[in-house]
Amino acid sequence: AQKVTQAQTEISVVEKEDVTLDCVYETRDTTYYLFWYKQPPSGELVFLIRRNSFDEQNEISGRYSWNFQKSTSSFNFTITASQVVDSAVYFCALSEANYGGATNKLIFGTGTLLAVQP
Amino acid sequence: NAGVTQTPKFQVLKTGQSMTLQCAQDMNHEYMSWYRQDPGMGLRLIHYSVGAGITDQGEVPNGYNVSRSTTEDFPLRLLSAAPSQTSVYFCATRLRDSPYEQYFGPGTRLTVT
């Protein structure tokens, strides 16, 4: 069965600290897709990144970086030099594949609330 | 280009009342979905549609109905509201083909008393 675990319920850091949000997933498929979404206090869900299971390259986008490791079924998210605007709930999600593409069923983790203090 | 819109933003219902949450998109996305978000549980899929006239159940479909008569609209109906349906509801859309990320509407906060 598919499952996404975000063991860190809440993290509090001081501005400019680096912080890593953990995501561990379970799936029986060999092809799958992983996502991170951000939910700021305003409530909307903002897409951050998608990673395919066959592409294990890590990715960096500004202060954000993602570490995908199939061997440990993890897809961790690091924010470097955190800022107050990074305060939000972050969700990791998994979608399995169907006929070569992603299914419409996103399985979400329970989210990690990140509080960045000034 | 409004993206994904949801109405209403807030709603209070009494137990047993019915209502329809509206979702509309102008991105010509084939796939549309409804999720509910509850504290400590992340988002859970209620129903989804892969195109006009085609719908299927997600993880928590009981108490909800959907239909998809056009590409643009995907309403969610609560036939007889229960307090357990108090939640924030999100509509999401995506293209059938890559890229596969879903785009979410702003959400509807529903309280059932």
XYZ file of C-alpha atoms in Angstrom:
231
model
C 0.000 0.000 0.000
C 1.073 3.568 -0.552
C 2.010 5.671 2.419
C 3.850 8.914 3.092
C 5.311 9.622 6.509
C 6.386 13.023 7.742
C 7.536 12.240 11.238
C 8.312 15.845 12.171
C 5.040 17.420 13.233
C 6.491 20.825 14.073
C 9.907 22.420 13.663
C 10.942 25.778 15.024
C 14.109 27.512 13.861
C 15.601 30.970 14.058
C 15.975 32.979 10.889
C 19.082 32.125 8.807
C 19.285 28.606 10.186
C 19.194 25.700 7.732
C 16.360 23.238 8.204
C 15.571 19.828 6.691
C 12.078 18.425 6.433
C 11.946 14.652 6.236
C 9.705 12.571 4.004
C 9.650 8.779 3.867
C 7.375 6.953 1.454
C 6.166 3.421 0.800
C 5.050 2.043 -2.536
C 5.156 -1.266 -4.377
C 5.436 0.422 -7.764
C 8.749 0.853 -9.522
C 7.507 4.025 -11.223
C 6.066 6.764 -9.080
C 6.121 10.509 -8.564
C 6.911 12.541 -5.484
C 5.858 16.091 -4.739
C 6.306 18.811 -2.162
C 3.652 21.433 -1.496
C 3.741 24.500 0.738
C 0.701 25.746 2.669
C 1.349 29.223 4.103
C -0.867 30.681 6.850
C -3.214 32.051 4.175
C -4.236 28.454 3.458
C -3.588 27.925 -0.231
C -1.493 24.996 -1.438
C 1.508 25.909 -3.529
C 3.330 23.360 -5.668
C 7.107 23.324 -5.074
C 8.620 20.363 -6.878
C 7.939 17.063 -8.629
C 10.433 14.200 -8.827
C 10.118 11.032 -10.922
C 11.262 7.739 -9.441
C 13.648 7.125 -12.312
C 15.460 10.419 -11.791
C 17.514 10.410 -8.611
C 19.322 13.650 -9.262
C 19.068 16.083 -6.428
C 17.649 19.480 -7.224
C 18.400 22.976 -6.028
C 16.214 26.006 -6.547
C 17.534 29.085 -4.824
C 17.492 28.406 -1.080
C 15.520 25.187 -1.563
C 17.059 21.791 -2.253
C 15.693 18.293 -2.403
C 17.498 15.010 -1.699
C 15.859 11.963 -3.279
C 17.226 8.572 -2.171
C 15.460 5.486 -3.470
C 17.600 3.219 -1.288
C 16.024 4.684 1.845
C 12.675 5.670 0.248
C 13.204 9.256 1.285
C 12.638 12.606 -0.377
C 13.899 15.244 2.032
C 13.577 18.989 1.632
C 16.173 21.461 2.893
C 15.746 25.193 3.242
C 19.036 27.043 3.510
C 19.220 30.316 5.428
C 15.568 30.167 6.419
C 13.436 33.290 6.412
C 10.240 34.232 8.232
C 8.354 33.948 4.928
C 9.224 30.251 4.889
C 6.880 29.702 7.848
C 4.221 27.308 6.576
C 3.032 23.732 6.618
C 4.935 21.614 4.121
C 3.402 18.484 2.629
C 5.133 15.627 0.889
C 2.948 13.588 -1.488
C 3.186 10.443 -3.608
C 1.455 9.415 -6.822
C 1.837 5.993 -8.349
C 1.998 5.347 -12.075
C -0.667 3.990 -14.387
C -0.137 3.246 -18.074
C 3.092 5.221 -18.063
C 1.725 8.311 -16.389
C 0.887 9.425 -12.892
C -2.449 8.392 -11.441
C -4.689 11.137 -10.135
C -4.466 9.827 -6.576
C -2.111 11.928 -4.511
C -1.285 10.391 -1.149
C -0.255 13.118 1.272
C 1.802 12.987 4.413
C 0.409 14.672 7.488
C 2.582 17.725 6.987
C 5.329 19.493 8.919
C 4.647 22.891 10.429
C 7.756 25.038 10.083
C 7.966 28.151 12.232
C 10.823 30.512 11.465
C 11.395 32.990 14.263
C 12.944 36.401 13.519
C -6.779 33.445 -16.305
C -8.307 32.694 -12.899
C -6.841 29.168 -12.525
C -8.911 27.126 -10.075
C -11.762 28.868 -8.288
C -13.919 27.565 -5.452
C -17.125 28.917 -3.992
C -18.110 29.586 -1.316
C -15.044 30.384 0.803
C -16.874 29.671 4.043
C -20.095 27.826 4.834
C -21.955 26.804 7.982
C -24.536 24.044 7.690
C -26.844 22.350 10.115
C -26.792 18.568 10.367
C -28.947 17.063 7.645
C -28.784 20.016 5.262
C -27.492 19.595 1.741
C -25.238 21.824 -0.285
C -22.944 21.925 -3.289
C -19.361 23.130 -3.262
C -18.414 24.611 -6.599
C -15.111 24.211 -8.402
C -14.262 25.731 -11.761
C -11.069 25.880 -13.793
C -10.052 27.709 -16.941
C -6.820 25.835 -17.656
C -8.436 23.105 -19.798
C -7.083 20.448 -17.445
C -8.549 16.989 -17.948
C -8.148 15.763 -14.369
C -10.027 17.266 -11.420
C -10.162 16.126 -7.803
C -11.693 16.945 -4.448
C -9.700 16.624 -1.220
C -10.550 17.289 2.367
C -8.033 18.533 4.899
C -8.435 17.710 8.554
C -6.039 18.603 11.392
C -3.244 16.080 11.743
C -4.396 14.033 8.735
C -3.037 15.816 5.711
C -5.234 15.879 2.617
C -7.374 12.920 1.623
C -8.890 12.285 -1.786
C -12.700 12.232 -1.876
C -13.582 11.874 -5.584
C -11.844 12.536 -8.843
C -12.556 12.812 -12.542
C -10.336 12.110 -15.541
C -12.621 13.876 -17.972
C -16.171 15.030 -18.642
C -18.619 12.255 -17.830
C -16.083 10.150 -15.913
C -15.772 10.125 -12.121
C -14.380 7.719 -9.560
C -14.083 7.362 -5.813
C -11.061 8.283 -3.800
C -10.075 7.356 -0.280
C -13.026 8.904 1.624
C -16.058 9.085 -0.727
C -18.897 8.320 1.683
C -21.404 11.137 2.083
C -20.319 12.925 -1.090
C -21.458 12.879 -4.705
C -19.829 14.347 -7.785
C -20.565 14.732 -11.464
C -18.589 16.204 -14.343
C -20.688 17.430 -17.225
C -18.081 19.869 -18.572
C -14.297 20.091 -18.561
C -14.451 23.298 -16.540
C -16.702 22.380 -13.600
C -16.567 19.696 -10.930
C -19.117 20.266 -8.143
C -19.078 18.334 -4.885
C -22.452 17.591 -3.294
C -23.120 16.857 0.345
C -26.530 15.190 0.437
C -27.083 15.189 4.208
C -24.354 17.010 6.076
C -22.882 15.489 9.231
C -20.545 17.042 11.822
C -17.836 14.611 10.632
C -17.825 16.509 7.341
C -16.562 19.658 9.040
C -13.334 20.248 7.151
C -11.528 22.381 4.612
C -12.235 21.238 1.068
C -9.823 21.715 -1.788
C -10.410 21.244 -5.478
C -7.387 20.416 -7.636
C -6.713 20.082 -11.345
C -3.924 18.771 -13.520
C -3.165 17.816 -17.063
C -3.665 14.189 -18.047
C -0.090 13.988 -19.278
C 3.170 15.251 -17.831
C 3.772 17.364 -15.869
C 1.755 15.694 -13.188
C 1.593 18.279 -10.462
C -1.858 19.263 -9.278
C -2.947 22.865 -8.881
C -5.230 23.630 -5.982
C -8.049 26.085 -5.510
C -8.160 28.389 -2.467
C -10.354 26.012 -0.441
C -13.788 26.074 1.185
C -14.018 25.963 4.975
C -17.174 24.038 5.929
C -18.589 23.756 9.426
C -21.477 21.410 10.174
C -23.222 22.004 13.499
